Amino acid sequence: MHVKAKKVAFSGLGIAASIVCMMLGGIIETNTVFFLAAASYLQGIIIRETGFRNGTAYYLAAVILGFLLVPDKLYVVSYSAMALYILIIEWIWIRIGVFPLRYRKRSVFWICKYTVFNLMYIPALLWGREVLSLSSLPFPVLAALLLAGQAGLFLYDAAYEYLQAKIWPKIRNRIL
């Protein structure tokens, strides 16, 4: 099989798996976050296997198909935010590779991750509060939600790094 055709076929299977995960999130309500995270982790696998440009096209295709096929649009919005985070941090990782060695790349990367997350999470938290008519939430509850989001990012990111470092290399040889 031609190399480009193989990348396109692999990306197509990834999109199908992402759509299935988004739909399963709506069917199995107790595991919604798990399925949305799994769908967004596929974004990172596609970027690392086919390149950033193809990963961006994959993201756009998955979001568009998600809006067309998935009945619950809130899950698609959640997926698109989670996958956008993966897309941005993979781009940052590529860009950090050109930094001189004297800089601590890992600490710069973590600062960038938390900055990107908070630039996405804080407006969503404030806007979502208005949309759901919860504008009268007391400040301690809002602060607790903000801290819970930081803890959630830590878990989400740790699981993503574990998948990329430990699980995907074992599965990769069987699939590709």
mmCIF file with all atom_site columns, C-alpha atoms in Angstrom:
data_model
loop_
_atom_site.group_PDB
_atom_site.id
_atom_site.type_symbol
_atom_site.label_atom_id
_atom_site.label_alt_id
_atom_site.label_comp_id
_atom_site.label_asym_id
_atom_site.label_entity_id
_atom_site.label_seq_id
_atom_site.pdbx_PDB_ins_code
_atom_site.Cartn_x
_atom_site.Cartn_y
_atom_site.Cartn_z
_atom_site.occupancy
_atom_site.B_iso_or_equiv
_atom_site.pdbx_formal_charge
_atom_site.auth_seq_id
_atom_site.auth_comp_id
_atom_site.auth_asym_id
_atom_site.auth_atom_id
_atom_site.pdbx_PDB_model_num
ATOM 1   C CA . MET A 1 1   ? 0.000   0.000  0.000  1.00 0.00 ? 1   MET A CA 1
ATOM 2   C CA . HIS A 1 2   ? 1.218   3.484  -0.803 1.00 0.00 ? 2   HIS A CA 1
ATOM 3   C CA . VAL A 1 3   ? 2.442   5.437  2.230  1.00 0.00 ? 3   VAL A CA 1
ATOM 4   C CA . LYS A 1 4   ? -0.047  8.306  1.829  1.00 0.00 ? 4   LYS A CA 1
ATOM 5   C CA . ALA A 1 5   ? -2.918  5.903  1.276  1.00 0.00 ? 5   ALA A CA 1
ATOM 6   C CA . LYS A 1 6   ? -1.928  4.085  4.447  1.00 0.00 ? 6   LYS A CA 1
ATOM 7   C CA . LYS A 1 7   ? -1.960  7.345  6.421  1.00 0.00 ? 7   LYS A CA 1
ATOM 8   C CA . VAL A 1 8   ? -5.360  8.306  5.011  1.00 0.00 ? 8   VAL A CA 1
ATOM 9   C CA . ALA A 1 9   ? -6.800  4.870  5.776  1.00 0.00 ? 9   ALA A CA 1
ATOM 10  C CA . PHE A 1 10  ? -5.407  4.957  9.305  1.00 0.00 ? 10  PHE A CA 1
ATOM 11  C CA . SER A 1 11  ? -6.837  8.447  9.840  1.00 0.00 ? 11  SER A CA 1
ATOM 12  C CA . GLY A 1 12  ? -10.216 7.324  8.523  1.00 0.00 ? 12  GLY A CA 1
ATOM 13  C CA . LEU A 1 13  ? -10.285 4.421  10.958 1.00 0.00 ? 13  LEU A CA 1
ATOM 14  C CA . GLY A 1 14  ? -9.324  6.833  13.729 1.00 0.00 ? 14  GLY A CA 1
ATOM 15  C CA . ILE A 1 15  ? -12.203 9.147  12.850 1.00 0.00 ? 15  ILE A CA 1
ATOM 16  C CA . ALA A 1 16  ? -14.607 6.212  12.851 1.00 0.00 ? 16  ALA A CA 1
ATOM 17  C CA . ALA A 1 17  ? -13.331 5.119  16.268 1.00 0.00 ? 17  ALA A CA 1
ATOM 18  C CA . SER A 1 18  ? -13.660 8.685  17.575 1.00 0.00 ? 18  SER A CA 1
ATOM 19  C CA . ILE A 1 19  ? -17.262 8.928  16.386 1.00 0.00 ? 19  ILE A CA 1
ATOM 20  C CA . VAL A 1 20  ? -18.063 5.559  17.964 1.00 0.00 ? 20  VAL A CA 1
ATOM 21  C CA . CYS A 1 21  ? -16.506 6.710  21.249 1.00 0.00 ? 21  CYS A CA 1
ATOM 22  C CA . MET A 1 22  ? -18.552 9.934  21.176 1.00 0.00 ? 22  MET A CA 1
ATOM 23  C CA . MET A 1 23  ? -21.721 7.929  20.564 1.00 0.00 ? 23  MET A CA 1
ATOM 24  C CA . LEU A 1 24  ? -20.859 5.432  23.305 1.00 0.00 ? 24  LEU A CA 1
ATOM 25  C CA . GLY A 1 25  ? -20.424 8.366  25.665 1.00 0.00 ? 25  GLY A CA 1
ATOM 26  C CA . GLY A 1 26  ? -24.075 9.161  25.090 1.00 0.00 ? 26  GLY A CA 1
ATOM 27  C CA . ILE A 1 27  ? -25.204 5.547  25.443 1.00 0.00 ? 27  ILE A CA 1
ATOM 28  C CA . ILE A 1 28  ? -23.175 4.552  28.493 1.00 0.00 ? 28  ILE A CA 1
ATOM 29  C CA . GLU A 1 29  ? -23.661 7.656  30.613 1.00 0.00 ? 29  GLU A CA 1
ATOM 30  C CA . THR A 1 30  ? -21.416 6.544  33.483 1.00 0.00 ? 30  THR A CA 1
ATOM 31  C CA . ASN A 1 31  ? -18.353 6.402  31.214 1.00 0.00 ? 31  ASN A CA 1
ATOM 32  C CA . THR A 1 32  ? -18.882 9.570  29.172 1.00 0.00 ? 32  THR A CA 1
ATOM 33  C CA . VAL A 1 33  ? -15.619 11.220 30.202 1.00 0.00 ? 33  VAL A CA 1
ATOM 34  C CA . PHE A 1 34  ? -13.680 8.004  29.551 1.00 0.00 ? 34  PHE A CA 1
ATOM 35  C CA . PHE A 1 35  ? -15.048 7.673  26.012 1.00 0.00 ? 35  PHE A CA 1
ATOM 36  C CA . LEU A 1 36  ? -14.519 11.343 25.200 1.00 0.00 ? 36  LEU A CA 1
ATOM 37  C CA . ALA A 1 37  ? -10.952 11.152 26.503 1.00 0.00 ? 37  ALA A CA 1
ATOM 38  C CA . ALA A 1 38  ? -10.313 7.998  24.460 1.00 0.00 ? 38  ALA A CA 1
ATOM 39  C CA . ALA A 1 39  ? -11.640 9.735  21.345 1.00 0.00 ? 39  ALA A CA 1
ATOM 40  C CA . SER A 1 40  ? -9.419  12.757 21.956 1.00 0.00 ? 40  SER A CA 1
ATOM 41  C CA . TYR A 1 41  ? -6.350  10.582 22.646 1.00 0.00 ? 41  TYR A CA 1
ATOM 42  C CA . LEU A 1 42  ? -6.739  9.242  19.118 1.00 0.00 ? 42  LEU A CA 1
ATOM 43  C CA . GLN A 1 43  ? -6.038  12.811 17.993 1.00 0.00 ? 43  GLN A CA 1
ATOM 44  C CA . GLY A 1 44  ? -2.531  12.614 19.471 1.00 0.00 ? 44  GLY A CA 1
ATOM 45  C CA . ILE A 1 45  ? -1.890  9.194  17.959 1.00 0.00 ? 45  ILE A CA 1
ATOM 46  C CA . ILE A 1 46  ? -2.860  10.470 14.514 1.00 0.00 ? 46  ILE A CA 1
ATOM 47  C CA . ILE A 1 47  ? -0.594  13.509 14.890 1.00 0.00 ? 47  ILE A CA 1
ATOM 48  C CA . ARG A 1 48  ? 2.376   11.403 15.903 1.00 0.00 ? 48  ARG A CA 1
ATOM 49  C CA . GLU A 1 49  ? 1.806   8.780  13.207 1.00 0.00 ? 49  GLU A CA 1
ATOM 50  C CA . THR A 1 50  ? 0.843   10.943 10.231 1.00 0.00 ? 50  THR A CA 1
ATOM 51  C CA . GLY A 1 51  ? 2.167   14.417 11.037 1.00 0.00 ? 51  GLY A CA 1
ATOM 52  C CA . PHE A 1 52  ? 0.742   17.639 12.395 1.00 0.00 ? 52  PHE A CA 1
ATOM 53  C CA . ARG A 1 53  ? -0.865  18.742 9.153  1.00 0.00 ? 53  ARG A CA 1
ATOM 54  C CA . ASN A 1 54  ? -2.792  15.507 8.761  1.00 0.00 ? 54  ASN A CA 1
ATOM 55  C CA . GLY A 1 55  ? -3.653  15.641 12.458 1.00 0.00 ? 55  GLY A CA 1
ATOM 56  C CA . THR A 1 56  ? -5.226  19.055 11.975 1.00 0.00 ? 56  THR A CA 1
ATOM 57  C CA . ALA A 1 57  ? -7.291  17.751 9.055  1.00 0.00 ? 57  ALA A CA 1
ATOM 58  C CA . TYR A 1 58  ? -8.262  14.773 11.210 1.00 0.00 ? 58  TYR A CA 1
ATOM 59  C CA . TYR A 1 59  ? -9.438  17.112 13.970 1.00 0.00 ? 59  TYR A CA 1
ATOM 60  C CA . LEU A 1 60  ? -11.599 19.159 11.614 1.00 0.00 ? 60  LEU A CA 1
ATOM 61  C CA . ALA A 1 61  ? -13.087 16.048 9.997  1.00 0.00 ? 61  ALA A CA 1
ATOM 62  C CA . ALA A 1 62  ? -13.852 14.420 13.361 1.00 0.00 ? 62  ALA A CA 1
ATOM 63  C CA . VAL A 1 63  ? -15.560 17.547 14.697 1.00 0.00 ? 63  VAL A CA 1
ATOM 64  C CA . ILE A 1 64  ? -17.627 18.063 11.538 1.00 0.00 ? 64  ILE A CA 1
ATOM 65  C CA . LEU A 1 65  ? -18.661 14.406 11.400 1.00 0.00 ? 65  LEU A CA 1
ATOM 66  C CA . GLY A 1 66  ? -19.368 14.476 15.105 1.00 0.00 ? 66  GLY A CA 1
ATOM 67  C CA . PHE A 1 67  ? -21.792 17.364 14.681 1.00 0.00 ? 67  PHE A CA 1
ATOM 68  C CA . LEU A 1 68  ? -23.446 15.544 11.794 1.00 0.00 ? 68  LEU A CA 1
ATOM 69  C CA . LEU A 1 69  ? -23.693 12.074 13.340 1.00 0.00 ? 69  LEU A CA 1
ATOM 70  C CA . VAL A 1 70  ? -23.654 12.243 17.138 1.00 0.00 ? 70  VAL A CA 1
ATOM 71  C CA . PRO A 1 71  ? -27.095 12.935 18.638 1.00 0.00 ? 71  PRO A CA 1
ATOM 72  C CA . ASP A 1 72  ? -25.877 14.777 21.750 1.00 0.00 ? 72  ASP A CA 1
ATOM 73  C CA . LYS A 1 73  ? -23.982 17.861 20.544 1.00 0.00 ? 73  LYS A CA 1
ATOM 74  C CA . LEU A 1 74  ? -22.665 18.670 24.020 1.00 0.00 ? 74  LEU A CA 1
ATOM 75  C CA . TYR A 1 75  ? -20.460 15.568 23.781 1.00 0.00 ? 75  TYR A CA 1
ATOM 76  C CA . VAL A 1 76  ? -19.111 16.773 20.446 1.00 0.00 ? 76  VAL A CA 1
ATOM 77  C CA . VAL A 1 77  ? -18.323 20.173 21.948 1.00 0.00 ? 77  VAL A CA 1
ATOM 78  C CA . SER A 1 78  ? -16.568 18.456 24.868 1.00 0.00 ? 78  SER A CA 1
ATOM 79  C CA . TYR A 1 79  ? -14.653 16.201 22.485 1.00 0.00 ? 79  TYR A CA 1
ATOM 80  C CA . SER A 1 80  ? -13.645 19.151 20.315 1.00 0.00 ? 80  SER A CA 1
ATOM 81  C CA . ALA A 1 81  ? -12.254 21.004 23.344 1.00 0.00 ? 81  ALA A CA 1
ATOM 82  C CA . MET A 1 82  ? -10.356 17.953 24.570 1.00 0.00 ? 82  MET A CA 1
ATOM 83  C CA . ALA A 1 83  ? -8.971  17.167 21.108 1.00 0.00 ? 83  ALA A CA 1
ATOM 84  C CA . LEU A 1 84  ? -8.087  20.834 20.529 1.00 0.00 ? 84  LEU A CA 1
ATOM 85  C CA . TYR A 1 85  ? -6.061  20.741 23.746 1.00 0.00 ? 85  TYR A CA 1
ATOM 86  C CA . ILE A 1 86  ? -4.190  17.671 22.427 1.00 0.00 ? 86  ILE A CA 1
ATOM 87  C CA . LEU A 1 87  ? -3.661  19.368 19.064 1.00 0.00 ? 87  LEU A CA 1
ATOM 88  C CA . ILE A 1 88  ? -2.229  22.503 20.681 1.00 0.00 ? 88  ILE A CA 1
ATOM 89  C CA . ILE A 1 89  ? 0.067   20.694 23.110 1.00 0.00 ? 89  ILE A CA 1
ATOM 90  C CA . GLU A 1 90  ? 1.438   18.502 20.306 1.00 0.00 ? 90  GLU A CA 1
ATOM 91  C CA . TRP A 1 91  ? 2.150   21.670 18.306 1.00 0.00 ? 91  TRP A CA 1
ATOM 92  C CA . ILE A 1 92  ? 3.851   23.203 21.347 1.00 0.00 ? 92  ILE A CA 1
ATOM 93  C CA . TRP A 1 93  ? 5.964   20.051 21.798 1.00 0.00 ? 93  TRP A CA 1
ATOM 94  C CA . ILE A 1 94  ? 7.102   20.303 18.182 1.00 0.00 ? 94  ILE A CA 1
ATOM 95  C CA . ARG A 1 95  ? 7.962   23.987 18.640 1.00 0.00 ? 95  ARG A CA 1
ATOM 96  C CA . ILE A 1 96  ? 9.793   23.418 21.934 1.00 0.00 ? 96  ILE A CA 1
ATOM 97  C CA . GLY A 1 97  ? 12.088  21.035 20.073 1.00 0.00 ? 97  GLY A CA 1
ATOM 98  C CA . VAL A 1 98  ? 13.826  24.017 18.499 1.00 0.00 ? 98  VAL A CA 1
ATOM 99  C CA . PHE A 1 99  ? 14.662  25.623 21.871 1.00 0.00 ? 99  PHE A CA 1
ATOM 100 C CA . PRO A 1 100 ? 18.328  25.684 22.907 1.00 0.00 ? 100 PRO A CA 1
ATOM 101 C CA . LEU A 1 101 ? 19.330  22.894 25.288 1.00 0.00 ? 101 LEU A CA 1
ATOM 102 C CA . ARG A 1 102 ? 20.006  25.268 28.175 1.00 0.00 ? 102 ARG A CA 1
ATOM 103 C CA . TYR A 1 103 ? 16.262  25.778 28.678 1.00 0.00 ? 103 TYR A CA 1
ATOM 104 C CA . ARG A 1 104 ? 14.358  23.242 30.736 1.00 0.00 ? 104 ARG A CA 1
ATOM 105 C CA . LYS A 1 105 ? 12.033  21.962 28.079 1.00 0.00 ? 105 LYS A CA 1
ATOM 106 C CA . ARG A 1 106 ? 9.898   19.861 30.405 1.00 0.00 ? 106 ARG A CA 1
ATOM 107 C CA . SER A 1 107 ? 9.057   22.719 32.771 1.00 0.00 ? 107 SER A CA 1
ATOM 108 C CA . VAL A 1 108 ? 8.361   25.088 29.859 1.00 0.00 ? 108 VAL A CA 1
ATOM 109 C CA . PHE A 1 109 ? 6.100   22.417 28.364 1.00 0.00 ? 109 PHE A CA 1
ATOM 110 C CA . TRP A 1 110 ? 4.116   22.020 31.611 1.00 0.00 ? 110 TRP A CA 1
ATOM 111 C CA . ILE A 1 111 ? 3.713   25.789 31.944 1.00 0.00 ? 111 ILE A CA 1
ATOM 112 C CA . CYS A 1 112 ? 2.426   25.921 28.370 1.00 0.00 ? 112 CYS A CA 1
ATOM 113 C CA . LYS A 1 113 ? 0.039   23.016 29.029 1.00 0.00 ? 113 LYS A CA 1
ATOM 114 C CA . TYR A 1 114 ? -1.538  24.657 32.055 1.00 0.00 ? 114 TYR A CA 1
ATOM 115 C CA . THR A 1 115 ? -1.707  28.007 30.270 1.00 0.00 ? 115 THR A CA 1
ATOM 116 C CA . VAL A 1 116 ? -3.487  26.494 27.262 1.00 0.00 ? 116 VAL A CA 1
ATOM 117 C CA . PHE A 1 117 ? -5.856  24.552 29.501 1.00 0.00 ? 117 PHE A CA 1
ATOM 118 C CA . ASN A 1 118 ? -6.759  27.572 31.606 1.00 0.00 ? 118 ASN A CA 1
ATOM 119 C CA . LEU A 1 119 ? -7.253  29.749 28.527 1.00 0.00 ? 119 LEU A CA 1
ATOM 120 C CA . MET A 1 120 ? -9.837  27.182 27.427 1.00 0.00 ? 120 MET A CA 1
ATOM 121 C CA . TYR A 1 121 ? -11.286 26.146 30.802 1.00 0.00 ? 121 TYR A CA 1
ATOM 122 C CA . ILE A 1 122 ? -11.867 29.441 32.612 1.00 0.00 ? 122 ILE A CA 1
ATOM 123 C CA . PRO A 1 123 ? -13.949 31.046 29.819 1.00 0.00 ? 123 PRO A CA 1
ATOM 124 C CA . ALA A 1 124 ? -15.870 27.759 29.401 1.00 0.00 ? 124 ALA A CA 1
ATOM 125 C CA . LEU A 1 125 ? -16.509 27.651 33.134 1.00 0.00 ? 125 LEU A CA 1
ATOM 126 C CA . LEU A 1 126 ? -17.768 31.225 33.202 1.00 0.00 ? 126 LEU A CA 1
ATOM 127 C CA . TRP A 1 127 ? -19.768 30.938 29.978 1.00 0.00 ? 127 TRP A CA 1
ATOM 128 C CA . GLY A 1 128 ? -21.191 27.541 30.911 1.00 0.00 ? 128 GLY A CA 1
ATOM 129 C CA . ARG A 1 129 ? -22.331 28.984 34.206 1.00 0.00 ? 129 ARG A CA 1
ATOM 130 C CA . GLU A 1 130 ? -24.307 31.648 32.347 1.00 0.00 ? 130 GLU A CA 1
ATOM 131 C CA . VAL A 1 131 ? -25.753 29.167 29.837 1.00 0.00 ? 131 VAL A CA 1
ATOM 132 C CA . LEU A 1 132 ? -26.955 26.811 32.563 1.00 0.00 ? 132 LEU A CA 1
ATOM 133 C CA . SER A 1 133 ? -28.392 29.718 34.568 1.00 0.00 ? 133 SER A CA 1
ATOM 134 C CA . LEU A 1 134 ? -26.016 29.079 37.434 1.00 0.00 ? 134 LEU A CA 1
ATOM 135 C CA . SER A 1 135 ? -24.736 32.639 37.596 1.00 0.00 ? 135 SER A CA 1
ATOM 136 C CA . SER A 1 136 ? -25.572 32.764 41.295 1.00 0.00 ? 136 SER A CA 1
ATOM 137 C CA . LEU A 1 137 ? -22.943 30.172 42.220 1.00 0.00 ? 137 LEU A CA 1
ATOM 138 C CA . PRO A 1 138 ? -21.038 31.275 45.307 1.00 0.00 ? 138 PRO A CA 1
ATOM 139 C CA . PHE A 1 139 ? -17.352 32.027 44.919 1.00 0.00 ? 139 PHE A CA 1
ATOM 140 C CA . PRO A 1 140 ? -16.166 28.964 46.959 1.00 0.00 ? 140 PRO A CA 1
ATOM 141 C CA . VAL A 1 141 ? -18.031 26.634 44.587 1.00 0.00 ? 141 VAL A CA 1
ATOM 142 C CA . LEU A 1 142 ? -16.538 28.392 41.574 1.00 0.00 ? 142 LEU A CA 1
ATOM 143 C CA . ALA A 1 143 ? -13.053 28.158 43.129 1.00 0.00 ? 143 ALA A CA 1
ATOM 144 C CA . ALA A 1 144 ? -13.613 24.454 43.838 1.00 0.00 ? 144 ALA A CA 1
ATOM 145 C CA . LEU A 1 145 ? -14.608 23.890 40.201 1.00 0.00 ? 145 LEU A CA 1
ATOM 146 C CA . LEU A 1 146 ? -11.483 25.709 39.078 1.00 0.00 ? 146 LEU A CA 1
ATOM 147 C CA . LEU A 1 147 ? -9.274  23.533 41.304 1.00 0.00 ? 147 LEU A CA 1
ATOM 148 C CA . ALA A 1 148 ? -11.122 20.393 40.216 1.00 0.00 ? 148 ALA A CA 1
ATOM 149 C CA . GLY A 1 149 ? -10.377 21.326 36.617 1.00 0.00 ? 149 GLY A CA 1
ATOM 150 C CA . GLN A 1 150 ? -6.654  21.601 37.421 1.00 0.00 ? 150 GLN A CA 1
ATOM 151 C CA . ALA A 1 151 ? -6.694  18.165 39.050 1.00 0.00 ? 151 ALA A CA 1
ATOM 152 C CA . GLY A 1 152 ? -8.665  16.804 36.112 1.00 0.00 ? 152 GLY A CA 1
ATOM 153 C CA . LEU A 1 153 ? -6.071  18.178 33.694 1.00 0.00 ? 153 LEU A CA 1
ATOM 154 C CA . PHE A 1 154 ? -3.298  16.492 35.651 1.00 0.00 ? 154 PHE A CA 1
ATOM 155 C CA . LEU A 1 155 ? -5.085  13.106 35.450 1.00 0.00 ? 155 LEU A CA 1
ATOM 156 C CA . TYR A 1 156 ? -6.080  13.578 31.801 1.00 0.00 ? 156 TYR A CA 1
ATOM 157 C CA . ASP A 1 157 ? -2.556  14.529 30.805 1.00 0.00 ? 157 ASP A CA 1
ATOM 158 C CA . ALA A 1 158 ? -0.926  11.749 32.821 1.00 0.00 ? 158 ALA A CA 1
ATOM 159 C CA . ALA A 1 159 ? -3.192  9.196  31.149 1.00 0.00 ? 159 ALA A CA 1
ATOM 160 C CA . TYR A 1 160 ? -2.391  10.668 27.725 1.00 0.00 ? 160 TYR A CA 1
ATOM 161 C CA . GLU A 1 161 ? 1.352   10.502 28.321 1.00 0.00 ? 161 GLU A CA 1
ATOM 162 C CA . TYR A 1 162 ? 1.043   6.927  29.613 1.00 0.00 ? 162 TYR A CA 1
ATOM 163 C CA . LEU A 1 163 ? -0.926  5.943  26.522 1.00 0.00 ? 163 LEU A CA 1
ATOM 164 C CA . GLN A 1 164 ? 1.640   7.498  24.192 1.00 0.00 ? 164 GLN A CA 1
ATOM 165 C CA . ALA A 1 165 ? 4.667   6.080  26.019 1.00 0.00 ? 165 ALA A CA 1
ATOM 166 C CA . LYS A 1 166 ? 3.536   2.617  27.137 1.00 0.00 ? 166 LYS A CA 1
ATOM 167 C CA . ILE A 1 167 ? 0.326   1.411  25.511 1.00 0.00 ? 167 ILE A CA 1
ATOM 168 C CA . TRP A 1 168 ? 0.482   2.733  21.953 1.00 0.00 ? 168 TRP A CA 1
ATOM 169 C CA . PRO A 1 169 ? 3.951   1.292  21.132 1.00 0.00 ? 169 PRO A CA 1
ATOM 170 C CA . LYS A 1 170 ? 2.667   -2.191 22.046 1.00 0.00 ? 170 LYS A CA 1
ATOM 171 C CA . ILE A 1 171 ? -0.491  -1.845 19.942 1.00 0.00 ? 171 ILE A CA 1
ATOM 172 C CA . ARG A 1 172 ? 1.168   0.014  17.071 1.00 0.00 ? 172 ARG A CA 1
ATOM 173 C CA . ASN A 1 173 ? 3.040   -2.954 15.676 1.00 0.00 ? 173 ASN A CA 1
ATOM 174 C CA . ARG A 1 174 ? -0.156  -4.988 15.416 1.00 0.00 ? 174 ARG A CA 1
ATOM 175 C CA . ILE A 1 175 ? -2.144  -2.254 13.686 1.00 0.00 ? 175 ILE A CA 1
ATOM 176 C CA . LEU A 1 176 ? 0.393   -0.658 11.361 1.00 0.00 ? 176 LEU A CA 1
#
